XYZ file of C-alpha atoms in Angstrom:
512
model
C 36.175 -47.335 40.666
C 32.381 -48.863 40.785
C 30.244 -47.032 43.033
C 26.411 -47.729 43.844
C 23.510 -45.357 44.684
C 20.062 -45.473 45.112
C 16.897 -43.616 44.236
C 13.235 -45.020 43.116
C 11.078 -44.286 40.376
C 7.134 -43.526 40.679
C 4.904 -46.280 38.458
C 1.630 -45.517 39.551
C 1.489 -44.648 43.235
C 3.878 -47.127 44.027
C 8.127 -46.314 44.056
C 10.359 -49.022 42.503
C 14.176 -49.343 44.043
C 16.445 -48.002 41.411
C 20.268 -48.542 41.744
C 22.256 -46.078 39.907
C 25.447 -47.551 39.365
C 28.926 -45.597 38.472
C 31.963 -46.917 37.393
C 35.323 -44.343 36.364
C 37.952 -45.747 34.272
C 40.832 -44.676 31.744
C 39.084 -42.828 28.884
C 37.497 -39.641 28.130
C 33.586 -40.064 27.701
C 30.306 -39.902 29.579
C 27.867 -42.778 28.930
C 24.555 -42.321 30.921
C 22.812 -45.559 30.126
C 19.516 -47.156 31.770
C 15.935 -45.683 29.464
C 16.631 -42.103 30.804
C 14.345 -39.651 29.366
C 15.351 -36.144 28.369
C 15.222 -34.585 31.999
C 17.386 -37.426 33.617
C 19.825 -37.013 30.397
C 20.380 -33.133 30.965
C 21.144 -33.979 34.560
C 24.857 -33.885 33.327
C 25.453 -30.185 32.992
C 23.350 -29.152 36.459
C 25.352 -31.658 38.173
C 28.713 -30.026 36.696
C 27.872 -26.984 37.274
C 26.349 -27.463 41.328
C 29.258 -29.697 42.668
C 31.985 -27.440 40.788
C 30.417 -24.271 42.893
C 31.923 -26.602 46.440
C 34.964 -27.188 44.599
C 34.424 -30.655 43.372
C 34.635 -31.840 39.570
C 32.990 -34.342 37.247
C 36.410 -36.941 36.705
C 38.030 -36.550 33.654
C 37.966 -40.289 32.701
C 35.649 -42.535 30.784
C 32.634 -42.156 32.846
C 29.857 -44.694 32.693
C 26.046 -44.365 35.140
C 24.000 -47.291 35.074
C 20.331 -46.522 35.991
C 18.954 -50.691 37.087
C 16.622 -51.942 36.236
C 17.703 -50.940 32.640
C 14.152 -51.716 31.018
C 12.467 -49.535 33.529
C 11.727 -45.903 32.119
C 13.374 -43.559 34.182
C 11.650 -39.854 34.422
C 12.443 -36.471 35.872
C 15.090 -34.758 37.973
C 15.154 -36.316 41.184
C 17.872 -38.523 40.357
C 20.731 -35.308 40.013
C 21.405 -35.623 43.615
C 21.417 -39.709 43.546
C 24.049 -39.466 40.426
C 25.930 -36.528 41.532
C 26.856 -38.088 45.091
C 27.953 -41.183 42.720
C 30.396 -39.693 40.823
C 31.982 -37.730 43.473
C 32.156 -40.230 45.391
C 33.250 -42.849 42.235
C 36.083 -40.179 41.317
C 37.467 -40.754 45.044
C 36.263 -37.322 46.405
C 34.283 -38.762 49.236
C 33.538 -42.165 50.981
C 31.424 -44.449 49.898
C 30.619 -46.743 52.881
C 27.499 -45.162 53.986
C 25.750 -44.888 50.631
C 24.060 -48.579 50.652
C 22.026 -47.769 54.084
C 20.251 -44.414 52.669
C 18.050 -43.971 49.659
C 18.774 -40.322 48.035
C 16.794 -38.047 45.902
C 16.725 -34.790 45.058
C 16.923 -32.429 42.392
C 19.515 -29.992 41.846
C 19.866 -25.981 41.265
C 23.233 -24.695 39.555
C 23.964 -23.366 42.509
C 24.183 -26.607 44.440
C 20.738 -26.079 46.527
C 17.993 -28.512 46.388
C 14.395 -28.226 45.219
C 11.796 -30.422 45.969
C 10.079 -33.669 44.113
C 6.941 -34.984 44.050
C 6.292 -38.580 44.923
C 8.040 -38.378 48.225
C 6.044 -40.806 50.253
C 5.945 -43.544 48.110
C 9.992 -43.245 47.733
C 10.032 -43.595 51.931
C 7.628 -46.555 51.952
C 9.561 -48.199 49.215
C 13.227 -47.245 51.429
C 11.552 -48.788 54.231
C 10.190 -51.786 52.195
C 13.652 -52.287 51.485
C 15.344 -52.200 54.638
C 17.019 -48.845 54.294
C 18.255 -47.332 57.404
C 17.228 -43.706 56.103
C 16.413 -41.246 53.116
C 17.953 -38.126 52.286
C 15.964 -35.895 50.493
C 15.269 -31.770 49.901
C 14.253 -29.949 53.443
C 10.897 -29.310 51.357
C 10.132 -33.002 51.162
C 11.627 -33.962 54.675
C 7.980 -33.621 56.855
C 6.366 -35.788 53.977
C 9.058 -38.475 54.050
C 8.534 -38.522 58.006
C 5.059 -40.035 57.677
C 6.684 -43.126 57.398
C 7.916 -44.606 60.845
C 10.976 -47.047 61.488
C 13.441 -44.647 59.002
C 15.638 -42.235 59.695
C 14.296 -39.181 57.604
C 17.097 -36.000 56.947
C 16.277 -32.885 54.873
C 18.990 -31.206 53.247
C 19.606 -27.896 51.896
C 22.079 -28.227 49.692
C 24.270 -30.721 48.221
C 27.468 -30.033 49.701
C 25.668 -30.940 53.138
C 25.162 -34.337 52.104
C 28.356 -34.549 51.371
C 29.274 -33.744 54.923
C 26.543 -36.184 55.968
C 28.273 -39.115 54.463
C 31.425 -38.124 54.864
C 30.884 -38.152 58.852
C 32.132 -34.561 58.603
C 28.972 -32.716 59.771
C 24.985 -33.717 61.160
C 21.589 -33.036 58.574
C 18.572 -32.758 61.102
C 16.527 -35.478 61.737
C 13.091 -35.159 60.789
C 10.306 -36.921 62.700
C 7.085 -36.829 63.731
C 4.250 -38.720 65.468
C 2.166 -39.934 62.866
C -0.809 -40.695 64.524
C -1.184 -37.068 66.629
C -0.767 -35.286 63.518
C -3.258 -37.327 62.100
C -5.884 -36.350 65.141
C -4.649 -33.274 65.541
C -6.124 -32.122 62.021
C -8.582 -34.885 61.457
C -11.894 -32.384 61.877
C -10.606 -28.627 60.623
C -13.072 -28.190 57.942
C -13.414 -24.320 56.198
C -17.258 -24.624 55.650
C -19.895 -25.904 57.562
C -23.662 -26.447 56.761
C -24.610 -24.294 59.759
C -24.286 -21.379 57.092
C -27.074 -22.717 54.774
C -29.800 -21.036 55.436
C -33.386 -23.310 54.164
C -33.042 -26.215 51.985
C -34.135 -28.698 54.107
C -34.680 -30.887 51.851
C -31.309 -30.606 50.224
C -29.804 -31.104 53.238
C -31.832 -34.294 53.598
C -30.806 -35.819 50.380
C -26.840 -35.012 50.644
C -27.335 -36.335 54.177
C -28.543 -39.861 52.474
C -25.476 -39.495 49.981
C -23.077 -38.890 52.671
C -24.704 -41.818 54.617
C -24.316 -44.662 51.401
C -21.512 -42.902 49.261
C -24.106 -42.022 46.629
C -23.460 -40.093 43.467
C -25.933 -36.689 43.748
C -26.839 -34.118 41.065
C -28.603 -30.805 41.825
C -30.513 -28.536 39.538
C -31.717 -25.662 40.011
C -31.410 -22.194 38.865
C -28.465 -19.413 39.006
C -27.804 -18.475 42.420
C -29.984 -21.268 44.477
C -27.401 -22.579 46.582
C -26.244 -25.381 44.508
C -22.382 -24.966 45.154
C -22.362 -23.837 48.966
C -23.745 -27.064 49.635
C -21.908 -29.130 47.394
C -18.778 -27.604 48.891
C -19.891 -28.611 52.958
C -20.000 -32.444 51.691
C -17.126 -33.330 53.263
C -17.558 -32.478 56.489
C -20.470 -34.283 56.958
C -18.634 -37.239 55.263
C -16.840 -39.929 58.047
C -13.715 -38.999 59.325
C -10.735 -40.700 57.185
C -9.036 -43.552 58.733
C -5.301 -43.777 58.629
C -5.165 -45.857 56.281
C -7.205 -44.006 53.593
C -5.723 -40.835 54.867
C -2.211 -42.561 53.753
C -3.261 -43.474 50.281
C -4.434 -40.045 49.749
C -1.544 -38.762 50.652
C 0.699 -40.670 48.566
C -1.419 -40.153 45.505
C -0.929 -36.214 46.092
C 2.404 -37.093 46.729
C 3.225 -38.538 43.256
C 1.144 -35.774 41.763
C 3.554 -33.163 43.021
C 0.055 -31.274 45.468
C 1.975 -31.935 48.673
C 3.174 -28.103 49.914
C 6.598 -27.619 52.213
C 4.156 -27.232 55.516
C 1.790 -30.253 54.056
C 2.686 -33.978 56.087
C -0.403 -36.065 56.320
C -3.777 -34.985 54.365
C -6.540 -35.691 57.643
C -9.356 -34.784 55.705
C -11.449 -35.268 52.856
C -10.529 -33.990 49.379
C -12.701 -32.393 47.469
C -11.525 -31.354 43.840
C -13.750 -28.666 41.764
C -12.216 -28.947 38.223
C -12.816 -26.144 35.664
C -15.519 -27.236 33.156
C -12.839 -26.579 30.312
C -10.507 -29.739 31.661
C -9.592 -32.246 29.359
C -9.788 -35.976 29.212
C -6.560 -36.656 30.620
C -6.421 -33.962 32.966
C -9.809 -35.466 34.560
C -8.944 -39.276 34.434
C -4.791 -39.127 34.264
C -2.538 -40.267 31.852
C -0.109 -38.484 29.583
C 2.847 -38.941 27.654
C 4.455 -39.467 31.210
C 1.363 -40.968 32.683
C -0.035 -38.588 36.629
C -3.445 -39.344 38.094
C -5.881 -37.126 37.267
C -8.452 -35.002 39.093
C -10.804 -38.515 40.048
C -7.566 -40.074 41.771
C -6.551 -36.429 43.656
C -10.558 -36.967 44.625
C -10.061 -40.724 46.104
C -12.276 -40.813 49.324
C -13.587 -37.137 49.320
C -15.747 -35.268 46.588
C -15.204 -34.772 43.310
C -17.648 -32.062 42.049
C -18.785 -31.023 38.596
C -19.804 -27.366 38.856
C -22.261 -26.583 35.470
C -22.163 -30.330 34.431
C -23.996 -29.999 30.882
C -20.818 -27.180 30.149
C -18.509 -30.171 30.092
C -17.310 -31.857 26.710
C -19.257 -34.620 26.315
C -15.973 -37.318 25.639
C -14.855 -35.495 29.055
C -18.180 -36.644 31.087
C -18.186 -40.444 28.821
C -14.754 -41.109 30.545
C -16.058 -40.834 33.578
C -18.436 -43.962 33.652
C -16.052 -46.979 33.681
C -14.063 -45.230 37.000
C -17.489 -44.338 38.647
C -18.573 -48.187 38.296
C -14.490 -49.903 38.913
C -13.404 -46.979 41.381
C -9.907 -47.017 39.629
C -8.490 -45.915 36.368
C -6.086 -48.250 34.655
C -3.289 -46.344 32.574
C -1.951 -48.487 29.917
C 0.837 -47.465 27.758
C 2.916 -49.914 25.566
C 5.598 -50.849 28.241
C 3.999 -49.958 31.157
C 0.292 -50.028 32.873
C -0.612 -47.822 35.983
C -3.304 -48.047 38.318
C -4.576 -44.921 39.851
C -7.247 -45.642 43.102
C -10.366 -43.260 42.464
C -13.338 -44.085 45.122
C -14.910 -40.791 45.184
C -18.251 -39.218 45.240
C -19.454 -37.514 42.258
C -21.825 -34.247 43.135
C -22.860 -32.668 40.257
C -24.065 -29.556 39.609
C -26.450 -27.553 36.743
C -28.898 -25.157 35.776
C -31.750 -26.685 34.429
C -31.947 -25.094 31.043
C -29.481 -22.351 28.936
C -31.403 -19.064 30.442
C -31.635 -21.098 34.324
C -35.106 -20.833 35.070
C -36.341 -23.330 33.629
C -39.289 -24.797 36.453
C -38.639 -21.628 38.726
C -41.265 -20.714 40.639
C -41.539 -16.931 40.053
C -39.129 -15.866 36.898
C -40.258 -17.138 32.894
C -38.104 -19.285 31.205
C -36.753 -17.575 28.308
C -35.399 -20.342 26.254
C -36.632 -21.067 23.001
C -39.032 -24.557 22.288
C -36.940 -27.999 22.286
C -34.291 -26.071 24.078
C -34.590 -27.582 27.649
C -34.826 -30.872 26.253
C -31.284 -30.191 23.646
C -29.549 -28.500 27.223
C -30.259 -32.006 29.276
C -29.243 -34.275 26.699
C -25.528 -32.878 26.979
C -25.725 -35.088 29.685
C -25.890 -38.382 28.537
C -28.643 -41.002 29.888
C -25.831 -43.733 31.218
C -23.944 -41.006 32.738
C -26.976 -40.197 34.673
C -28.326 -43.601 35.516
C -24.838 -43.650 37.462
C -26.531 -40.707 39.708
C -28.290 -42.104 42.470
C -29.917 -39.073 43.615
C -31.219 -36.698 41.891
C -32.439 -33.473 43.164
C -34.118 -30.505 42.377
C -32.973 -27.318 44.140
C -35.619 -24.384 44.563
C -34.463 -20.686 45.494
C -34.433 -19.572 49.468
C -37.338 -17.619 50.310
C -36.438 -13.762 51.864
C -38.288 -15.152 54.963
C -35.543 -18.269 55.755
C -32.666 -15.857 54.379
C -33.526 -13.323 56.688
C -33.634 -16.284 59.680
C -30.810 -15.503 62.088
C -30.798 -18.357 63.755
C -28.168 -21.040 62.531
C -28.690 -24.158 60.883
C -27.879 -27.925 61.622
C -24.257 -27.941 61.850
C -22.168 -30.088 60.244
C -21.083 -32.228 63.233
C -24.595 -33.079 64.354
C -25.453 -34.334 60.423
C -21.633 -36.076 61.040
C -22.504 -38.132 63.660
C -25.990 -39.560 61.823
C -23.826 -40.484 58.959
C -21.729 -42.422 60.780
C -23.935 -44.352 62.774
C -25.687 -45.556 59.093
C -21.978 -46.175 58.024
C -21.375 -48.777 61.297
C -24.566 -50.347 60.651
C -22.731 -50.831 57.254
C -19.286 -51.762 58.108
C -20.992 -54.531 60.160
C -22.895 -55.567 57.269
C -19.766 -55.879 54.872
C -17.284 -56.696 56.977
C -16.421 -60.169 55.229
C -16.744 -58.292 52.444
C -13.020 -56.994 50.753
C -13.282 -53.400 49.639
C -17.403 -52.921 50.162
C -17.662 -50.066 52.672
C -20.845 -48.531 51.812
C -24.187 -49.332 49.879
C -23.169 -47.960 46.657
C -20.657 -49.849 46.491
C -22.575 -53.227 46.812
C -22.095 -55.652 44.252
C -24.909 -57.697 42.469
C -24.957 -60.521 44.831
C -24.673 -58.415 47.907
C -27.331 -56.520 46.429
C -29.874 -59.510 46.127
C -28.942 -60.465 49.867
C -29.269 -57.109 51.814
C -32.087 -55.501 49.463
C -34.838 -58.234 49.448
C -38.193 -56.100 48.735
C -41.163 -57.241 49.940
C -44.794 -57.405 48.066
C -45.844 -53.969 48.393
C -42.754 -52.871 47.703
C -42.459 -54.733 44.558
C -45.681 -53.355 43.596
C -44.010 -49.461 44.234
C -41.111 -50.552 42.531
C -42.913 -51.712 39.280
C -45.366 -48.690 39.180
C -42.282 -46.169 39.507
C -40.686 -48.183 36.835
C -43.696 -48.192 33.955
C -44.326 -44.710 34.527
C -40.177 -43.447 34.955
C -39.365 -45.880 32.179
C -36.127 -46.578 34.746
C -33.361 -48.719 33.563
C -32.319 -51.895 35.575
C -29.088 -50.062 36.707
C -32.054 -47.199 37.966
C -33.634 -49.838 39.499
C -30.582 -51.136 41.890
C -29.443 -47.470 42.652
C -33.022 -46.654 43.732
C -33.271 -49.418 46.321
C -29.743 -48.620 47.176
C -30.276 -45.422 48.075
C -33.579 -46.914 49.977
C -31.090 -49.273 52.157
C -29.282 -45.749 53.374
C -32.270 -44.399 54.277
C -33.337 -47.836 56.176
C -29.742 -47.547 58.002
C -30.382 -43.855 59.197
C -33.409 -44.498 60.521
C -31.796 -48.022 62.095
C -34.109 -49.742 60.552
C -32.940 -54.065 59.530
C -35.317 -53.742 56.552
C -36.650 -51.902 53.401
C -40.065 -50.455 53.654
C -42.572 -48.636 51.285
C -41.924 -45.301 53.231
C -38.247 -46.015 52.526
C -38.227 -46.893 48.820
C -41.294 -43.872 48.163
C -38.103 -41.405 49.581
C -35.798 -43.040 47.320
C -38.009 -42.888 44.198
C -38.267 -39.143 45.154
C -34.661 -38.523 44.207
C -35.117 -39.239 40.737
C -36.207 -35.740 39.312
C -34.481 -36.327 35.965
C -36.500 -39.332 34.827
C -39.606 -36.815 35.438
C -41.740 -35.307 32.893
C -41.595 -32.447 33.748
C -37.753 -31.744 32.974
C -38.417 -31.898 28.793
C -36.881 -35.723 28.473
């Protein structure tokens, strides 16, 4: 008897429809066929084991699975529930006549219970895609799976309620939700707010103009400044996610197996604070069996770099072609993925080995040529990819001892987002320019025309900085922001002298 199931496997963020077809005949064997891998080939014994504790048996015939598309690599264990259902019901133990309107994935304890999977979401949109009438998947994965609307969604607990399911026998719960009040519901709870920071006005000011144009930011300064708290407030002065971006974040957390039991819809900004020991791959993505990496689990929020010059220096080089394409292509010899990764890059760093380096009151300790060996760990492109760069100075007693709050985050909030409206409307006939950082070359000739005096800034700045052209474009970008928070249609010397202002590392005065 020929029986078909059907599961999905994960390239990229995307799900691909995978039939899993099998056939019992006269014979003694078991033929699992189909580019398993090692986890999908050792699905045999946990699927003997976990139907034989309901009573049910793998047949003893010539037993042949299928897994189609056969030149597709097939990973993991959430196919044991998709195969097991197969050859109970191939064997004749159950009907079959319901198993062509659900996808079903799961994978499976020895004791017939099921434990979750990642890449949930992108199996639902791909069941839907399809024309599915439902999914059956763990009762982990069931509120994730619900995100997606016109299909039936039912967690299960264990596999012998499936079984039931399809065999019209008993009821799994249906899980649903509404989408778009979950969404609002959760859209503004942020942990930290800039309220807290006491001083730094000027910080403030320039992660205000980062928010505003999705610039890059680095801040130096010594131990204990304030360097993290405000790196870590970022996104909640950042604009709220749309749906839409708040459903490709999802789904790339989905597929990298972040998504908790209670998690459905991520409604606000990520922001991912990676050790300074991570590795290439763990930063980027790839792998023998290839997940996105820290810079795709930051798409549309924050990535920040705590102690940047502590990084390995191949781990901070990687970083430059994602920064400039805002994706990370994954190419392996029969497959290539593409991992999203539009994020903001705040950096962090003490500006020499001892930290005070520049500080006002304490002596720098470090030895001659020391400062200047310490900020070369950073490498000059990777920093020309910084728009702003900032200097931060230690809080005097007198503003630490202030009681009363500071700007909260909501009132910064709603100044970002009027300078991102002004640039919606500006790239609006644009395809996938949101913001001023992300203007291309030609856009960037059309909305960033100087004008004489300007010019004349512009060139001074430049002999004396010795700035590189791709210093040159991120300067006046960063110029445009500030134009568009003040609501201002063009660039002016006030403007550009602000922007110029954010460029401490091409100083002096920092041992370069």
């Amino acid at each position: 008897m020929l029986v078909k199931t059907f599961g999905c496997a994960i390239t990229g963020i995307d799900a691909m429809l995978v039939t899993v077809e099998v056939s019992v005949d006269m014979g003694v064997n078991f033929l699992l066929v189909g580019l398993p891998d090692s986890a999908v080939k050792e699905s045999r014994e946990r699927i003997s084991t976990a139907i034989s504790q309901y009573g049910y048996h793998v047949p003893g015939k010539k037993v042949v699975i299928n897994m189609a598309p056969a030149d597709l690599k097939k990973e993991g264990t959430a196919y044991d529930l998709t195969m097991a259902i197969g050859i109970i019901a191939a064997g004749g133990n159950m009907r079959a006549d319901m198993l062509d309107q659900y996808v079903i994935m799961g994978e499976l304890s020895l004791d017939g219970s099921l434990r979750p999977i990642k890449g949930v979401l992108p199996i639902a949109i791909a069941a839907r895609k399809h024309h599915f009438k439902g999914i059956i998947v763990p009762s982990e994965n069931a509120r994730e799976a619900a995100i997606v609307n016109n299909l039936e969604v039912y967690g299960a607990d264990n596999i012998k309620q499936v079984i039931d399911f399809l065999n019209g026998e008993g009821q799994l719960a249906l899980t649903s939700f509404d989408t778009r009040e979950e969404f609002s519901k959760s859209l503004n709870q942020y942990e930290f707010d800039f309220a807290d920071v006491k001083g730094q006005e000027q910080i403030k000011r320039a992660l205000e103009i980062a928010a505003a144009g999705g610039h890059n930011a680095i801040l130096i300064g010594p131990p204990g400044s304030g360097k993290t708290m405000l790196a870590k407030r970022m996104p909640s002065i950042l604009p709220p996610l749309s749906l839409e971006e708040s459903l490709e974040t999802t789904q790339i957390h989905s597929v990298a197996g972040k998504m908790k039991k209670e998690d459905s819809l991520i409604a606000v900004r990520p922001f991912r604070n990676p050790h300074h020991t991570v590795s290439d791959v763990a930063l980027v993505g790839g792998g023998v069996n290839p997940q996105p990496g820290e810079i795709s689990l930051a798409h549309n929020g924050v990535l920040f770099l705590d102690e940047l010059p502590e990084f390995k220096r191949s781990v901070l080089e990687v970083l430059r072609q994602p920064m400039e394409d805002r994706k990370v292509t994954i190419s392996r010899a029969k497959m290539t993925a593409d991992y999203p990764a539009s994020f903001m890059l705040i950096a962090a760093m003490n500006p020499c080995p001892c930290g005070y380096y520049n500080h006002p009151t304490i002596e720098c300790t470090c030895a001659p040529g020391m400062v200047k060996k310490y900020m070369n760990k950073v490498s000059g492109p990777l920093l020309d990819r910084i728009d702003i760069q900032i200097e931060v100075v230690p809080v005097p007693f007198k503003e630490l001892a202030d009681k009363a709050p500071g700007e909260p985050s909501e009132v910064i909030r709603e100044r970002v987002i009027r300078a991102r409206k002004i640039q919606e409307g500006r790239f609006k006939d644009h395809a996938g320019i949101h913001c001023n950082a992300q203007m291309t070359s030609k856009l960037f000739r059309q909305y960033c025309v100087l004008d004489q005096e300007c010019r004349d800034l512009m060139k001074a700045a430049m002999e004396r900085l010795g700035l590189s052209a791709r210093a040159y474009d991120r300067i006046v970008k960063v110029a445009r922001t500030i134009a568009d928070l003040e609501g201002a249609e063009n660039i002016t010397v006030t403007h550009l002298s602000e922007a110029i202002n954010y460029r401490s590392l091409d100083r002096d005065s920092w041992g370069r």
